[in-house]
Amino acid sequence: MTKSGLDMSDGRRRAVIEGVSPSVDNGRFAAKRILGDRVVVEADCFTDGHDSLACLLLWRREDEETWHESPMTPLGNDRWRGSFTAAALGRYRYTISAWVDHFLSWRHDFARRIEEEDLRIAAQVGAGLIEAAAKRARGKDRKSLNDWAARLRSVTDTAALKSCGLDANLGVLAGLYPDRRLASTHPVEFPLVVDRERARFSAWYEMFPRSASREPGRHGTFRDCEALLPDIAKMGFDVLYFPPIHPIGRVNRKGANNSLAAGPDDVGSPWAIGSTEGGHTALHPELGTLEDFRRLVAGAHAQGLELALDIAFQCAPDHPWVAAHPEWFRWRPDGTVQYAENPPKRYQDIFPFEFESDDWRGLWQELAGVVRFWAGEGVRIFRIDNPHTKPFPFWEWLIAELKRAYPDTIFLAEAFTRSKVMHRLAKLGFTQSYTYFAWRNSKHELIEYFTELTRGEGRDYFRPNAWPNTPDILNEYLQFGGRPAFIVRLVLAATLAASYGIYGPAFELLEATPHTPGSEDYLDSEKYQIRDWNRGAPQSLADVIARLNRARRDNPALQSDASLRFFPVDNDSLLCYAKSNADRENLVVVVVNLDPHHVHSGWVELDLEALGIDAHTTYQMHDLLSGARFLWSGPRNFVRIDPQRAPAHLFALRRKVRTEHNFDYFL
Amino acid sequence: MTKSGLDMSDGRRRAVIEGVSPSVDNGRFAAKRILGDRVVVEADCFTDGHDSLACLLLWRREDEETWHESPMTPLGNDRWRGSFTAAALGRYRYTISAWVDHFLSWRHDFARRIEEEDLRIAAQVGAGLIEAAAKRARGKDRKSLNDWAARLRSVTDTAALKSCGLDANLGVLAGLYPDRRLASTHPVEFPLVVDRERARFSAWYEMFPRSASREPGRHGTFRDCEALLPDIAKMGFDVLYFPPIHPIGRVNRKGANNSLAAGPDDVGSPWAIGSTEGGHTALHPELGTLEDFRRLVAGAHAQGLELALDIAFQCAPDHPWVAAHPEWFRWRPDGTVQYAENPPKRYQDIFPFEFESDDWRGLWQELAGVVRFWAGEGVRIFRIDNPHTKPFPFWEWLIAELKRAYPDTIFLAEAFTRSKVMHRLAKLGFTQSYTYFAWRNSKHELIEYFTELTRGEGRDYFRPNAWPNTPDILNEYLQFGGRPAFIVRLVLAATLAASYGIYGPAFELLEATPHTPGSEDYLDSEKYQIRDWNRGAPQSLADVIARLNRARRDNPALQSDASLRFFPVDNDSLLCYAKSNADRENLVVVVVNLDPHHVHSGWVELDLEALGIDAHTTYQMHDLLSGARFLWSGPRNFVRIDPQRAPAHLFALRRKVRTEHNFDYFL
């Protein structure tokens, strides 16, 4: 090392590698991909002067010791691309190696030489390079290379010499044994996390199991939930998510509608976890036994549903940990603990943890143990409650720990907070993230937000999960828009985002009454009381939901977000966008009337070139919600949408593949 | 360390720091600033939950061992800003430290408390925090803090308690002694290079000293150059740049107009360096002695001119190094060295170095010695010839070495090549860079290119130097546009870029004949022959140049590039842009007719708000080239430009500062 900090031993490493993508904070965090994905890596690679470069993509699973190598090819403008297949769940690393390749430079030069004497001298130079490659080769390749070199040294005819030097077989053979002694390797080993498909594509159904009873007034049980599984599966969901199912604290228990004084019959908030019956690894006795829980997990699985649990790291005042580990809480001089707040919300029934506790290591281990416990029970999807109120390093550690043992685990971050905080959580390991979707209702807002989500810097690590409602969020649009508003928000969530969810049965039953005017809380919220739902009520959207989820399963275009693209409509109440799968064979076009009260019409303008559609051929628009089929042609087509009839078109765009003799056939 | 690689000792460091700016490749390279600049550093800083954060900017000269600290203030949206003054030339480092500040969190919380009992408990908590601060304090601050704590513990009146806890003096005092044990510090110590002002603001005049003679046919000398200094200084330049002044090789010497056969009187290319008379540290005997050279350096200095030398790391075949260090060249089997090429140009009179030589360390040291030699002679500006044909690590090392000894050194990269290569050179240390300016002639091209240069990712490290011509570049626009074209290109170079240069006297004498039609080479180029220039010819632009350089010196707006902003004109031949100094007190607006052949007129539309101009007041436009003054008002004003009279307006925008009683006074 010289004084300047430069390692002079690197002085002859002439290749430069920069601008690697994907790169999340220069490799501080992992990019995310899905099992089976072709992982495409690009970088700017170049060298001084006019020599030729060779570039390799190096990649390995994190537990492998040696790199695999994939060739990279130049895209022009010094950009190179390589790829590998993510064939296993878990963590990978990748980086790039590049070197000035004297054999390639020589060939490039040799091809341009014309003068006879020049060519002969160059042939001698080439022979030397090939002999050097032969020394690096093994077996018969070594002999072959030496034969090529001998030919270059002996052939006298200029034309023969040239074709010998430029022979494709020689190029392939010598390319197997490059001189990599002076290769540059990018110093960052970029991390990558490979998740299973559900991390990218999932439809969530949230429900309170205590409201699952069919007998009004009786506390619902896991057995009651089991009975509901067929209906939930029929709607086409893949994830069934329960709020916390643990014993509920009795101290400072909340009453109905968040009242501070609970009566003896009040059931309290499931997020006020822990009582004498146990804490985060216990089950609320009224829901059932661990045996019942296991039956439910298995029953859901049999219906194609995966159970997701809520991880809320906080305690009711009577949680066993409060007495057993007082050092995990911040005590005030009067011997009390300040209750939790998430302004403007106050959780008088909840103690937060003191993560600056001297025993923070013990706390971390115990909390990780909670997730490990439920993972041991077969649960692999966790919705994490308010992760932004616990330290970032804690989550990075916990998620890494859990995914090392269970690489198929999915963590959904429920952080409704500032954008940079949400992004940080996604970077440090959360598999999916709740979004601002509930508060993006106008055309402009939706286009801007989903363009940012799919094209912005989070595209490699932030997987959005869109919810039209949650037990905490009944937005104004739903409160006032009636049935069309529910359908609009449902279609938007399910087609803008490959992962979405609803809180039911409030959603499908069009529950729209707020706690107070201007509030986003539900009146008689299930957070504080049991509700009796008439799941078979005629207004239920169960059928629309089923058609929508069916369309999502049938159309790969709807199973990822990167292809999302918005198109102009000359009416601000009409929103149009499309998604396609990787080879653009499957194309879905959505047109939504965002105004739940009025009929709107306008001209949609598709970018046919971007969609890979011949501008001069008719194509068929097959509405997967209504079943209707329309013939469109050219980029501009007219739509008219009556929200009372059907506020959205969900079109599968089918190209004409036959001749005029059988015009009706579209793919 | 846990298996996941996370250092659990960091688990309680809850503050997050990311998105630091400036940041060049995540701190791999230095951002650049000028002596005396206020260096503004920003970052995204936040923590979990709702606690308050404190952030510090840490900075030091690279040779200092401890950090200086500057407070950072929140800008909103989790962005923080701090700054320090670059008070010395050379290298600095900076990084950011942030922590959850419990005293600040407490005050924030205390301010919102209302209930009496609550407030009392909180006061006890606050007293504890203040006592802890007292333990960190010294001298009488310790006593003061303990007094505050005692007051908080004893006051009983609620209002008095509240005003005690929120007292501004207490806030300041406690803020001096924060608890930084759990502070997070960004792991990257970002480098910064501080250059002298000329690195940002410079006007270059290039000339061949061998053409400086006033007697036709006689080889010019340093003494002849001395005689020209007053005229060059009068034009207002600050840098006088000479092509190589070393002995010129005789082997393979080029003749006039790049011919391969030189006659006995041909002087050869100055870039074919080295002969029996010496190499890179010798002077061409016909130019004069080292004594003459020193006189010239001093004479230039006395006229406010600084001499810049050309560093061309290559050798004529008869350079002494070729015999002394054959290992520094790549020999072919026939005992020759392949001459240099920079396709499509061929330099038959030049050998390139073999930087992959086994003795590359010796080569590097010898080449650095060349620059060191001339630096020892007082030269501090070097124009580096074709740096992109030598290895990047070499330049990074050489520039760092030289700037450690001579931190006032300026290196101009003459790399006309692909963008990423040019950017890399700028990142690794070149102070200024030649640009594509010569090939950006239309309105669209100029707006796009200079927006990229001033707003793009190079803004912190790539300092453009714009040249309308060089000995290698006589562009088509100049070949066909006549005098107006020369003035247009001059005004554009000198006002779009704070650093610019011309190759004279070819430029000011409107030399416009190419070597062959379609070529950008000059006919009878000075690269290969001596030229006799009639410097006093009537067509000379010397006077326009002088006015332009005078305007540059008088107007700080023209001395940096970051403020450049283009404005619409409803005529594609008219280009309008403005620059301002940091406080927008000095404003320059340029309107250029890019069509050298026709009169054009149009409506200019200034963004008055961006310029800080009251939209309802008249302002004066004072043309610094013609001396004319115009009264404008509002954003839209009409211009009509006749290229034959004056193809550009260079307006100083003067705000009205007096009342209607003395309307003529503008600042």
mmCIF file with all atom_site columns, C-alpha atoms in Angstrom, chain B residues 43 62 120 198 361 370 381 384 414 418 644:
data_model
loop_
_atom_site.group_PDB
_atom_site.id
_atom_site.type_symbol
_atom_site.label_atom_id
_atom_site.label_alt_id
_atom_site.label_comp_id
_atom_site.label_asym_id
_atom_site.label_entity_id
_atom_site.label_seq_id
_atom_site.pdbx_PDB_ins_code
_atom_site.Cartn_x
_atom_site.Cartn_y
_atom_site.Cartn_z
_atom_site.occupancy
_atom_site.B_iso_or_equiv
_atom_site.pdbx_formal_charge
_atom_site.auth_seq_id
_atom_site.auth_comp_id
_atom_site.auth_asym_id
_atom_site.auth_atom_id
_atom_site.pdbx_PDB_model_num
ATOM 1  C CA . ALA B 1 43  ? -28.551 12.541 4.563   1.00 0.00 ? 43  ALA B CA 1
ATOM 2  C CA . GLU B 1 62  ? -7.502  13.796 5.707   1.00 0.00 ? 62  GLU B CA 1
ATOM 3  C CA . ARG B 1 120 ? -45.108 15.395 37.661  1.00 0.00 ? 120 ARG B CA 1
ATOM 4  C CA . ARG B 1 198 ? -9.108  28.118 -10.981 1.00 0.00 ? 198 ARG B CA 1
ATOM 5  C CA . ARG B 1 361 ? 6.164   0.167  -10.987 1.00 0.00 ? 361 ARG B CA 1
ATOM 6  C CA . VAL B 1 370 ? 7.962   13.925 -15.161 1.00 0.00 ? 370 VAL B CA 1
ATOM 7  C CA . ILE B 1 381 ? -1.715  23.084 -14.506 1.00 0.00 ? 381 ILE B CA 1
ATOM 8  C CA . ILE B 1 384 ? -3.197  15.370 -19.974 1.00 0.00 ? 384 ILE B CA 1
ATOM 9  C CA . GLU B 1 414 ? -8.200  15.349 -22.764 1.00 0.00 ? 414 GLU B CA 1
ATOM 10 C CA . ARG B 1 418 ? -17.256 7.299  -24.433 1.00 0.00 ? 418 ARG B CA 1
ATOM 11 C CA . GLN B 1 644 ? -24.226 39.875 -38.815 1.00 0.00 ? 644 GLN B CA 1
#
